[in-house]
PDB file of C-alpha atoms in Angstrom:
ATOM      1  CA  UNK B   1     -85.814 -16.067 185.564  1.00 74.00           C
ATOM      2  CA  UNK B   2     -84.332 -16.569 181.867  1.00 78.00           C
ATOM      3  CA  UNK B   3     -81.747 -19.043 183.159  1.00 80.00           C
ATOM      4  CA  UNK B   4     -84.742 -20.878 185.061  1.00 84.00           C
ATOM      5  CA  UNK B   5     -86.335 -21.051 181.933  1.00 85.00           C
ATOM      6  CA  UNK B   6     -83.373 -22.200 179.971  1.00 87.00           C
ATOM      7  CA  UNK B   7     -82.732 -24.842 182.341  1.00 87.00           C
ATOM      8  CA  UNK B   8     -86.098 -26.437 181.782  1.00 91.00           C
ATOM      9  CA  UNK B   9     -85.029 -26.868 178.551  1.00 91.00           C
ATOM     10  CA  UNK B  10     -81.247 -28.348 178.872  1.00 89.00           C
ATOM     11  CA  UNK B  11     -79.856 -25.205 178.093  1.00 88.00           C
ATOM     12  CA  UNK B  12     -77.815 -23.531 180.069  1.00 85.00           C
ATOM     13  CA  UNK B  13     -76.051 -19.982 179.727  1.00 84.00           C
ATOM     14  CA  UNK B  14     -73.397 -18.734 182.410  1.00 81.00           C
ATOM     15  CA  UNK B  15     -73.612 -14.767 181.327  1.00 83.00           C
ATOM     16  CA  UNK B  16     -76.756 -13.133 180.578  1.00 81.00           C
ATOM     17  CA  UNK B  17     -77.379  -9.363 180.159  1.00 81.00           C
ATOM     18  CA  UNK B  18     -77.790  -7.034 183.415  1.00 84.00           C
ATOM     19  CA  UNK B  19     -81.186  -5.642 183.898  1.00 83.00           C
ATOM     20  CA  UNK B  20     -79.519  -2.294 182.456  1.00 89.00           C
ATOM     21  CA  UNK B  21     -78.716  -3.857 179.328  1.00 87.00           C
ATOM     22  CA  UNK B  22     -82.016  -5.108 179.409  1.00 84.00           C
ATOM     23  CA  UNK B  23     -83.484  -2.363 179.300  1.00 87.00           C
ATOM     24  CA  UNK B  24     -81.137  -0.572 177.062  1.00 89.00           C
ATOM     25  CA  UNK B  25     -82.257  -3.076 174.488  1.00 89.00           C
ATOM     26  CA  UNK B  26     -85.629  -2.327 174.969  1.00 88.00           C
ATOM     27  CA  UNK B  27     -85.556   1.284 174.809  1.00 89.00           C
ATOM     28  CA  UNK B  28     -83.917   0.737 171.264  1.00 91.00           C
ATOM     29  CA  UNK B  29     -86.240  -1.834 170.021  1.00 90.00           C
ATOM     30  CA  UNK B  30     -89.038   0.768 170.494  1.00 87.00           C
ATOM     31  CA  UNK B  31     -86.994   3.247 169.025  1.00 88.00           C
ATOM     32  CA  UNK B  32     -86.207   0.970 165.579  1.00 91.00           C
ATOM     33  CA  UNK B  33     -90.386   0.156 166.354  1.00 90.00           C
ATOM     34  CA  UNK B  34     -90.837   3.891 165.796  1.00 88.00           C
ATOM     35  CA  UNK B  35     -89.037   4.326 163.127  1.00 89.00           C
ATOM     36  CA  UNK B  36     -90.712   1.067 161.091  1.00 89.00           C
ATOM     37  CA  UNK B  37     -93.732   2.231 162.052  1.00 89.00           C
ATOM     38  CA  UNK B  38     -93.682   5.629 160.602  1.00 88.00           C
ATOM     39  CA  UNK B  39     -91.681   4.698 157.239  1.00 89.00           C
ATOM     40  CA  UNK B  40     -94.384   1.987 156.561  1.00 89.00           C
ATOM     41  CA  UNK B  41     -97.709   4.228 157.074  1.00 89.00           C
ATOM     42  CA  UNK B  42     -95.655   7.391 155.636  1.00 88.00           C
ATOM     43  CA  UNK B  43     -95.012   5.191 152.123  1.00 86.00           C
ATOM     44  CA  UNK B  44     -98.669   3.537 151.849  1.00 86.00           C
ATOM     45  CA  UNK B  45    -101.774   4.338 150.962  1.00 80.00           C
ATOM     46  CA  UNK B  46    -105.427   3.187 151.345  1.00 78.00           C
ATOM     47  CA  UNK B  47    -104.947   2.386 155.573  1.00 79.00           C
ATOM     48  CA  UNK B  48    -106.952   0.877 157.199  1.00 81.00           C
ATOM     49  CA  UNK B  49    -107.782   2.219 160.894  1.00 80.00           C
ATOM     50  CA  UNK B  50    -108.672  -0.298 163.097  1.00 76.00           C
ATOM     51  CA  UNK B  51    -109.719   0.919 167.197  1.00 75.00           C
ATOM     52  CA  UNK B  52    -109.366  -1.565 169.645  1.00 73.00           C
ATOM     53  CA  UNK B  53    -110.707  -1.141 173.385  1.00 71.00           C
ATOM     54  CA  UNK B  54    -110.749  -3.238 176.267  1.00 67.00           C
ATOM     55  CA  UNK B  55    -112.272  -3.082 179.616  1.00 66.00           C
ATOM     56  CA  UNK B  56    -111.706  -5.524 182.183  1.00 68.00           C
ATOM     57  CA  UNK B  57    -111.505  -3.311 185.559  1.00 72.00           C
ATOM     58  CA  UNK B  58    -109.290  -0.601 183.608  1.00 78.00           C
ATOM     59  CA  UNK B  59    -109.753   1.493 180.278  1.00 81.00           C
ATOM     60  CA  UNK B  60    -107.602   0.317 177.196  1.00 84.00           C
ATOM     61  CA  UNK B  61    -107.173   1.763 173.594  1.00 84.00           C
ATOM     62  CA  UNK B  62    -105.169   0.722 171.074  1.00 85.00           C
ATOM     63  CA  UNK B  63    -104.372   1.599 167.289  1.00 87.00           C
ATOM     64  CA  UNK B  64    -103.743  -0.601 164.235  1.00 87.00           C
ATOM     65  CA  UNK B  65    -103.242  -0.040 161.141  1.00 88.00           C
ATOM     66  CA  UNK B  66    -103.753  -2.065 157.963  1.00 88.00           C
ATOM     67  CA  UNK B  67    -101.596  -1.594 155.065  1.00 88.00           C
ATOM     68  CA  UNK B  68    -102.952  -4.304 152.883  1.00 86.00           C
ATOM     69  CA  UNK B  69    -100.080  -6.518 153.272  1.00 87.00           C
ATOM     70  CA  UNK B  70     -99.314  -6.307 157.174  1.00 88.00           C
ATOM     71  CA  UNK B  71    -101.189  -4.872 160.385  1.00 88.00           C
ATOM     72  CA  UNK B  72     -99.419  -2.745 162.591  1.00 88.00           C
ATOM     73  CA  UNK B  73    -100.231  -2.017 165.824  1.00 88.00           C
ATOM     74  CA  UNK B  74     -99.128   1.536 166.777  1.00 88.00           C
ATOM     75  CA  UNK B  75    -100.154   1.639 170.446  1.00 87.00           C
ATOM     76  CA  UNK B  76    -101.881   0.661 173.529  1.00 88.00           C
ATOM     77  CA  UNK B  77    -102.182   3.137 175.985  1.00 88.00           C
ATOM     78  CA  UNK B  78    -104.417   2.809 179.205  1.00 88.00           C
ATOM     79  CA  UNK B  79    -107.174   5.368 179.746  1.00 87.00           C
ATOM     80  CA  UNK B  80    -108.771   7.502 182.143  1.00 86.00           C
ATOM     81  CA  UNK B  81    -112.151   7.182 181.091  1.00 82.00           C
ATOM     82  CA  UNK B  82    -114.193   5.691 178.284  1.00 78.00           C
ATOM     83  CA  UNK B  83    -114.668   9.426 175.920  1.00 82.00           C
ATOM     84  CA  UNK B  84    -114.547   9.409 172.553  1.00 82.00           C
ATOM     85  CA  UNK B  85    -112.588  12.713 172.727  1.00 87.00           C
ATOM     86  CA  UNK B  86    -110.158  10.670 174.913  1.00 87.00           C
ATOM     87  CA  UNK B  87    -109.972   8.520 172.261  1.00 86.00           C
ATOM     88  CA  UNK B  88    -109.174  11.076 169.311  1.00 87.00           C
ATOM     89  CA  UNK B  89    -106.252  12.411 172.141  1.00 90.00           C
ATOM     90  CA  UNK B  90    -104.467   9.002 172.460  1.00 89.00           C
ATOM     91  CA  UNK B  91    -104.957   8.191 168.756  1.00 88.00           C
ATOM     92  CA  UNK B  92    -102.938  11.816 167.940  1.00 90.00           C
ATOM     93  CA  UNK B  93    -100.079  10.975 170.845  1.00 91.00           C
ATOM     94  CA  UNK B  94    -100.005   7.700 169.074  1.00 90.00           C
ATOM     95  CA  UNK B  95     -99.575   8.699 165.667  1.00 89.00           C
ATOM     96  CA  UNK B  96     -97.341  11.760 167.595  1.00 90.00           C
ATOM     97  CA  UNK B  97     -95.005   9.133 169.047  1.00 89.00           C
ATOM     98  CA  UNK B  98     -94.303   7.129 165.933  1.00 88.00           C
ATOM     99  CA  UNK B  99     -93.575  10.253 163.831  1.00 87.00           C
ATOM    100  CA  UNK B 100     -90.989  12.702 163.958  1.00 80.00           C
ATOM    101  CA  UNK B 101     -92.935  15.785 162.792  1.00 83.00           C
ATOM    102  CA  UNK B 102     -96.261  16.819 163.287  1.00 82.00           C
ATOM    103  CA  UNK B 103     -96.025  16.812 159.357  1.00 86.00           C
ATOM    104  CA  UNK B 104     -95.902  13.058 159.694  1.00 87.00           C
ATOM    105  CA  UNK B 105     -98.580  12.970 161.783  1.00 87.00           C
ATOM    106  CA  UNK B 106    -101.122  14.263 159.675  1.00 86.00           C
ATOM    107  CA  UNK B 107    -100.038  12.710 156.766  1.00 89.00           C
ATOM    108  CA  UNK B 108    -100.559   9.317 158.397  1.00 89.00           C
ATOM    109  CA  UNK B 109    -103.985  10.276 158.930  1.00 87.00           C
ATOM    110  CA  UNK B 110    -104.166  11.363 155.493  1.00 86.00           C
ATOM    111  CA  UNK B 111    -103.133   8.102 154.540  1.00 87.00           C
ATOM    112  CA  UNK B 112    -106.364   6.732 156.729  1.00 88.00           C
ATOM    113  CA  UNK B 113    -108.846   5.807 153.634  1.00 88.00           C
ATOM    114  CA  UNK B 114    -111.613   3.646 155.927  1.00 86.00           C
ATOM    115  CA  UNK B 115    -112.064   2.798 159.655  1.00 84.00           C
ATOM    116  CA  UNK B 116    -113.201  -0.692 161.066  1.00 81.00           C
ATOM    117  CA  UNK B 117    -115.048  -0.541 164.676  1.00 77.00           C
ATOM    118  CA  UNK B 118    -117.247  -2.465 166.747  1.00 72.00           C
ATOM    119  CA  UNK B 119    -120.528  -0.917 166.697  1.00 65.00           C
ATOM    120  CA  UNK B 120    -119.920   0.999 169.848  1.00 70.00           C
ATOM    121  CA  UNK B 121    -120.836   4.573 169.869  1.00 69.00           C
ATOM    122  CA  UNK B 122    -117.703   6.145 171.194  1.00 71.00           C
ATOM    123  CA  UNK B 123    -115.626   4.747 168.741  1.00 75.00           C
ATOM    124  CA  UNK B 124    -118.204   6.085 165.602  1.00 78.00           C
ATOM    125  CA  UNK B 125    -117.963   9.229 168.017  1.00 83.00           C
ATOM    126  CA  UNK B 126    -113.395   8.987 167.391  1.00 83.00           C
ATOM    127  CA  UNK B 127    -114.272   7.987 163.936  1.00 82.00           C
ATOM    128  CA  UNK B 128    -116.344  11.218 163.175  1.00 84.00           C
ATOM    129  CA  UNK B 129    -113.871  13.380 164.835  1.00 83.00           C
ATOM    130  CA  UNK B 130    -110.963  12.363 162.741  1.00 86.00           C
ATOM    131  CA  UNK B 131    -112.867  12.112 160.020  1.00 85.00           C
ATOM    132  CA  UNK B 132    -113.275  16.096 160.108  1.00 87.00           C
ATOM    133  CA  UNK B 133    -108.942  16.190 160.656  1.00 84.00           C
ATOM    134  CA  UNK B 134    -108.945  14.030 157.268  1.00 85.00           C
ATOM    135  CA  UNK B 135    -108.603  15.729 154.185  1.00 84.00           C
ATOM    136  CA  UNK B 136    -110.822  13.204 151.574  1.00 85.00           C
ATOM    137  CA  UNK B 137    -113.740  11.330 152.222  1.00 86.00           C
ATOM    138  CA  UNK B 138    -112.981   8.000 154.732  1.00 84.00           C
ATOM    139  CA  UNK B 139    -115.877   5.194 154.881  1.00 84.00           C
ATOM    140  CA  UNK B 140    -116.519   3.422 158.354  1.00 80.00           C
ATOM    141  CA  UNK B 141    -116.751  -0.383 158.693  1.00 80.00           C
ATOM    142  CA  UNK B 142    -118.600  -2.076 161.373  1.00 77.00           C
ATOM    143  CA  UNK B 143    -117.210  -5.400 162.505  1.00 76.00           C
ATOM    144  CA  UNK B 144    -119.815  -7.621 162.896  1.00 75.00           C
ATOM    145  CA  UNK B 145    -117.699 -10.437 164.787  1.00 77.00           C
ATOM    146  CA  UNK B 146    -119.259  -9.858 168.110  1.00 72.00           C
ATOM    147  CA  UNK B 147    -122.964  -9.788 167.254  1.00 78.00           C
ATOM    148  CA  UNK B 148    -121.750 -13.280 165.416  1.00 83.00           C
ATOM    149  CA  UNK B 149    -120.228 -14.765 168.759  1.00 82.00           C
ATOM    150  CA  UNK B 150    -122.662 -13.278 171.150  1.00 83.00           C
ATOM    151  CA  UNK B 151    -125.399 -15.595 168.344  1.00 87.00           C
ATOM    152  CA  UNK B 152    -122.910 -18.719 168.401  1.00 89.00           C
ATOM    153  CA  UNK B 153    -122.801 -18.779 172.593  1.00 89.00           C
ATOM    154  CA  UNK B 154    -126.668 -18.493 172.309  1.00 91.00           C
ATOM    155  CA  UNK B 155    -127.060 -21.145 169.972  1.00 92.00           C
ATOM    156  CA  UNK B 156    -124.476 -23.762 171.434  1.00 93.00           C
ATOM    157  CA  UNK B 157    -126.398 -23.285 174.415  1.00 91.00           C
ATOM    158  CA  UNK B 158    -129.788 -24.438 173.006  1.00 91.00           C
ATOM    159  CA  UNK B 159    -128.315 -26.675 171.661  1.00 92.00           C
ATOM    160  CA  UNK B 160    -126.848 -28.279 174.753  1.00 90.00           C
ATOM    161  CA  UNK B 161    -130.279 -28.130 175.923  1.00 89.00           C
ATOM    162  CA  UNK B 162    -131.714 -30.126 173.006  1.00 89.00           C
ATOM    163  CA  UNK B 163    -129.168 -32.764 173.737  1.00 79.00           C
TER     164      UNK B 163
END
C-alpha cells in the first residue's frame, strides 16, 4: 500500500520495512509516547483534564491533558458501557499505562488543578470521583461549544428559511 501511495506521487522506493519491522517500530513509538507522556505531566503543574467521549454505534473515552503550553492526549480506549465509574477505571489504566509507578500515577492526578467537560452528567459523575482521589481543591469547567453549535445549526436554518 505505501509503495502505491508513493507511486502516485513519482516516488518510488524498491525496499520498504516488513510488516514485523512495522510493527516493531510501532511498539517503540508508544513506548518513547509513554515515556514523554509521563515526564511532561510528572514536571508540570496546574493540568488541565480534559474527557472526551464519543458514541457512534460503540462507547469511546479518551484523556487529555493540558499543560499550558501543549495538549496531550493520553488515551483512547473503547468502552463497555457509558458509567461514570467506567470512566474513573479507564482514566486510572490510562494514567497507569503512561507511568511507571503507581507513585506516578497519583501524582499526575495531583498535578490535575481543573477539569473541562461537556455538560453531560457522567462525566461531572468521573469528575466528582477523582476529585475525592485529588489531594487540593480542583474546579470543573463546562464547555459550552455544543450548546453554541446546536444554536448556530438552528439559526442557519431560519435563516435559510427567511431567504
Amino acid at each position: 500500500i505505501i509503495q502505491s501511495v508513493l507511486e502516485l506521487f513519482d516516488i518510488h522506493v524498491e525496499n520498504l520495512p516488513s510488516k514485523s519491522t512495522a510493527a516493531v517500530l510501532t511498539s517503540e513509538i508508544g513506548v518513547v509516547s509513554r515515556f514523554h507522556l509521563n515526564e511532561e505531566l510528572t514536571n508540570s503543574s496546574n493540568i488541565q483534564c480534559i474527557e472526551m467521549q464519543q458514541q457512534k454505534g460503540k462507547n469511546f473515552y479518551g484523556v487529555q491533558f493540558n499543560t499550558g503550553e501543549k495538549v496531550l492526549t493520553a488515551g483512547v480506549r473503547e468502552v463497555c458501557d457509558g458509567m461514570g465509574e467506567t470512566y474513573v477505571d479507564v482514566t486510572k489504566d490510562i494514567l497507569s499505562d503512561i507511568s511507571e509507578k503507581d507513585v506516578e500515577s497519583v501524582k499526575i492526578l495531583n498535578n490535575v488543578s481543573c477539569f473541562m467537560t461537556d455538560r453531560c452528567a457522567t462525566e461531572q459523575k468521573v469528575n466528582d470521583i477523582l476529585t475525592k482521589e485529588i489531594d487540593h481543591d480542583v474546579h470543573s469547567f463546562k464547555c459550552s461549544i455544543h450548546p453554541l453549535l446546536q444554536f448556530a445549526d438552528v439559526c442557519i436554518e431560519e435563516i435559510f428559511k427567511i431567504e
